[in-house]
mmCIF file with all atom_site columns, C-alpha atoms in Angstrom:
data_model
loop_
_atom_site.group_PDB
_atom_site.id
_atom_site.type_symbol
_atom_site.label_atom_id
_atom_site.label_alt_id
_atom_site.label_comp_id
_atom_site.label_asym_id
_atom_site.label_entity_id
_atom_site.label_seq_id
_atom_site.pdbx_PDB_ins_code
_atom_site.Cartn_x
_atom_site.Cartn_y
_atom_site.Cartn_z
_atom_site.occupancy
_atom_site.B_iso_or_equiv
_atom_site.pdbx_formal_charge
_atom_site.auth_seq_id
_atom_site.auth_comp_id
_atom_site.auth_asym_id
_atom_site.auth_atom_id
_atom_site.pdbx_PDB_model_num
ATOM 1  C CA . MET A 1 1  ? 50.493 -2.284  30.459 1.00 59.00 ? 1  MET A CA 1
ATOM 2  C CA . ASN A 1 2  ? 46.997 -3.853  29.740 1.00 80.00 ? 2  ASN A CA 1
ATOM 3  C CA . LYS A 1 3  ? 47.205 -4.542  26.359 1.00 89.00 ? 3  LYS A CA 1
ATOM 4  C CA . PHE A 1 4  ? 49.094 -7.384  24.150 1.00 95.00 ? 4  PHE A CA 1
ATOM 5  C CA . ASP A 1 5  ? 52.627 -6.338  23.335 1.00 95.00 ? 5  ASP A CA 1
ATOM 6  C CA . ALA A 1 6  ? 53.987 -8.905  20.671 1.00 96.00 ? 6  ALA A CA 1
ATOM 7  C CA . ARG A 1 7  ? 57.637 -7.726  21.527 1.00 96.00 ? 7  ARG A CA 1
ATOM 8  C CA . ILE A 1 8  ? 57.170 -8.460  25.359 1.00 96.00 ? 8  ILE A CA 1
ATOM 9  C CA . ASP A 1 9  ? 55.104 -11.507 24.745 1.00 97.00 ? 9  ASP A CA 1
ATOM 10 C CA . ALA A 1 10 ? 57.837 -13.035 22.778 1.00 97.00 ? 10 ALA A CA 1
ATOM 11 C CA . LEU A 1 11 ? 59.994 -13.144 26.198 1.00 97.00 ? 11 LEU A CA 1
ATOM 12 C CA . VAL A 1 12 ? 57.071 -14.752 28.048 1.00 98.00 ? 12 VAL A CA 1
ATOM 13 C CA . MET A 1 13 ? 58.152 -17.836 30.157 1.00 97.00 ? 13 MET A CA 1
ATOM 14 C CA . GLU A 1 14 ? 55.159 -18.233 32.847 1.00 97.00 ? 14 GLU A CA 1
ATOM 15 C CA . THR A 1 15 ? 51.406 -17.705 32.521 1.00 98.00 ? 15 THR A CA 1
ATOM 16 C CA . ARG A 1 16 ? 48.857 -16.830 34.955 1.00 98.00 ? 16 ARG A CA 1
ATOM 17 C CA . THR A 1 17 ? 45.244 -16.919 34.451 1.00 98.00 ? 17 THR A CA 1
ATOM 18 C CA . HIS A 1 18 ? 42.661 -14.724 36.611 1.00 98.00 ? 18 HIS A CA 1
ATOM 19 C CA . TRP A 1 19 ? 38.829 -14.940 36.218 1.00 97.00 ? 19 TRP A CA 1
ATOM 20 C CA . ASP A 1 20 ? 36.531 -11.842 36.070 1.00 96.00 ? 20 ASP A CA 1
ATOM 21 C CA . SER A 1 21 ? 33.544 -12.050 37.851 1.00 95.00 ? 21 SER A CA 1
ATOM 22 C CA . SER A 1 22 ? 31.165 -11.589 34.615 1.00 93.00 ? 22 SER A CA 1
ATOM 23 C CA . VAL A 1 23 ? 32.491 -15.156 33.934 1.00 95.00 ? 23 VAL A CA 1
ATOM 24 C CA . GLY A 1 24 ? 30.358 -17.015 36.312 1.00 89.00 ? 24 GLY A CA 1
ATOM 25 C CA . ASP A 1 25 ? 30.588 -20.648 36.926 1.00 92.00 ? 25 ASP A CA 1
ATOM 26 C CA . LEU A 1 26 ? 32.676 -23.107 34.775 1.00 93.00 ? 26 LEU A CA 1
ATOM 27 C CA . SER A 1 27 ? 33.839 -26.317 35.065 1.00 95.00 ? 27 SER A CA 1
ATOM 28 C CA . ASP A 1 28 ? 37.377 -27.322 35.127 1.00 95.00 ? 28 ASP A CA 1
ATOM 29 C CA . GLU A 1 29 ? 37.493 -28.676 31.900 1.00 96.00 ? 29 GLU A CA 1
ATOM 30 C CA . ASP A 1 30 ? 35.999 -25.189 30.576 1.00 95.00 ? 30 ASP A CA 1
ATOM 31 C CA . ARG A 1 31 ? 38.276 -23.403 32.544 1.00 96.00 ? 31 ARG A CA 1
ATOM 32 C CA . ASN A 1 32 ? 41.430 -25.253 31.469 1.00 97.00 ? 32 ASN A CA 1
ATOM 33 C CA . TRP A 1 33 ? 40.241 -25.166 27.610 1.00 96.00 ? 33 TRP A CA 1
ATOM 34 C CA . VAL A 1 34 ? 39.580 -21.149 27.923 1.00 97.00 ? 34 VAL A CA 1
ATOM 35 C CA . ALA A 1 35 ? 42.933 -20.753 29.744 1.00 98.00 ? 35 ALA A CA 1
ATOM 36 C CA . LYS A 1 36 ? 45.087 -22.518 27.085 1.00 98.00 ? 36 LYS A CA 1
ATOM 37 C CA . SER A 1 37 ? 42.763 -20.789 24.282 1.00 97.00 ? 37 SER A CA 1
ATOM 38 C CA . ILE A 1 38 ? 43.251 -17.231 25.604 1.00 97.00 ? 38 ILE A CA 1
ATOM 39 C CA . HIS A 1 39 ? 46.798 -18.073 25.971 1.00 98.00 ? 39 HIS A CA 1
ATOM 40 C CA . GLY A 1 40 ? 47.350 -19.206 22.926 1.00 96.00 ? 40 GLY A CA 1
ATOM 41 C CA . GLN A 1 41 ? 46.033 -16.254 21.321 1.00 95.00 ? 41 GLN A CA 1
ATOM 42 C CA . PRO A 1 42 ? 46.844 -13.587 23.883 1.00 97.00 ? 42 PRO A CA 1
ATOM 43 C CA . ARG A 1 43 ? 45.825 -10.885 21.334 1.00 95.00 ? 43 ARG A CA 1
ATOM 44 C CA . LEU A 1 44 ? 42.163 -11.659 22.163 1.00 94.00 ? 44 LEU A CA 1
ATOM 45 C CA . ALA A 1 45 ? 42.470 -10.768 25.865 1.00 96.00 ? 45 ALA A CA 1
ATOM 46 C CA . SER A 1 46 ? 41.214 -7.517  27.224 1.00 95.00 ? 46 SER A CA 1
ATOM 47 C CA . GLN A 1 47 ? 43.044 -7.539  30.374 1.00 96.00 ? 47 GLN A CA 1
ATOM 48 C CA . ILE A 1 48 ? 46.565 -8.319  29.892 1.00 98.00 ? 48 ILE A CA 1
ATOM 49 C CA . SER A 1 49 ? 49.551 -7.643  31.905 1.00 97.00 ? 49 SER A CA 1
ATOM 50 C CA . TYR A 1 50 ? 53.217 -8.342  31.991 1.00 97.00 ? 50 TYR A CA 1
ATOM 51 C CA . GLU A 1 51 ? 55.430 -8.664  34.995 1.00 97.00 ? 51 GLU A CA 1
ATOM 52 C CA . ARG A 1 52 ? 59.378 -8.766  34.599 1.00 96.00 ? 52 ARG A CA 1
ATOM 53 C CA . SER A 1 53 ? 60.925 -12.049 36.002 1.00 94.00 ? 53 SER A CA 1
ATOM 54 C CA . HIS A 1 54 ? 64.209 -13.477 36.272 1.00 93.00 ? 54 HIS A CA 1
ATOM 55 C CA . SER A 1 55 ? 64.256 -15.468 32.921 1.00 92.00 ? 55 SER A CA 1
ATOM 56 C CA . GLY A 1 56 ? 61.784 -13.259 30.955 1.00 96.00 ? 56 GLY A CA 1
ATOM 57 C CA . PHE A 1 57 ? 58.244 -12.464 31.657 1.00 98.00 ? 57 PHE A CA 1
ATOM 58 C CA . THR A 1 58 ? 55.075 -13.498 33.027 1.00 98.00 ? 58 THR A CA 1
ATOM 59 C CA . ARG A 1 59 ? 51.903 -13.023 31.263 1.00 98.00 ? 59 ARG A CA 1
ATOM 60 C CA . SER A 1 60 ? 48.861 -12.475 33.379 1.00 98.00 ? 60 SER A CA 1
ATOM 61 C CA . ILE A 1 61 ? 45.294 -12.667 31.842 1.00 98.00 ? 61 ILE A CA 1
ATOM 62 C CA . THR A 1 62 ? 42.250 -11.648 33.613 1.00 97.00 ? 62 THR A CA 1
ATOM 63 C CA . VAL A 1 63 ? 39.592 -13.627 31.593 1.00 97.00 ? 63 VAL A CA 1
ATOM 64 C CA . THR A 1 64 ? 36.251 -11.699 30.717 1.00 96.00 ? 64 THR A CA 1
ATOM 65 C CA . LEU A 1 65 ? 32.818 -12.994 29.291 1.00 96.00 ? 65 LEU A CA 1
ATOM 66 C CA . GLU A 1 66 ? 33.596 -11.174 26.028 1.00 95.00 ? 66 GLU A CA 1
ATOM 67 C CA . ASP A 1 67 ? 36.937 -12.676 25.860 1.00 96.00 ? 67 ASP A CA 1
ATOM 68 C CA . ILE A 1 68 ? 35.363 -16.161 26.014 1.00 95.00 ? 68 ILE A CA 1
ATOM 69 C CA . GLN A 1 69 ? 32.943 -14.730 23.335 1.00 94.00 ? 69 GLN A CA 1
ATOM 70 C CA . ARG A 1 70 ? 35.724 -14.005 21.298 1.00 93.00 ? 70 ARG A CA 1
ATOM 71 C CA . LEU A 1 71 ? 37.554 -16.927 21.354 1.00 94.00 ? 71 LEU A CA 1
ATOM 72 C CA . TYR A 1 72 ? 34.421 -18.831 20.349 1.00 90.00 ? 72 TYR A CA 1
ATOM 73 C CA . LEU A 1 73 ? 34.080 -16.716 17.550 1.00 92.00 ? 73 LEU A CA 1
ATOM 74 C CA . SER A 1 74 ? 37.934 -17.051 16.181 1.00 87.00 ? 74 SER A CA 1
ATOM 75 C CA . ARG A 1 75 ? 37.129 -20.778 16.238 1.00 81.00 ? 75 ARG A CA 1
#
């Protein structure tokens, strides 16, 4: 699955963030802000997947340049 699913997302216990090559160099501070923000609004992510874990699901998001643009526009 590569899109947001509200039903599964309600069961997310862990998050992971990956970075698309289009993102380029970001400072650690910027990466932390983007990761926290995109996981706070996972509907904005274009590349999202869920993996079953023992206690629920793990949400993995690969952040793209377009995702970052959507984050800034949603502020």
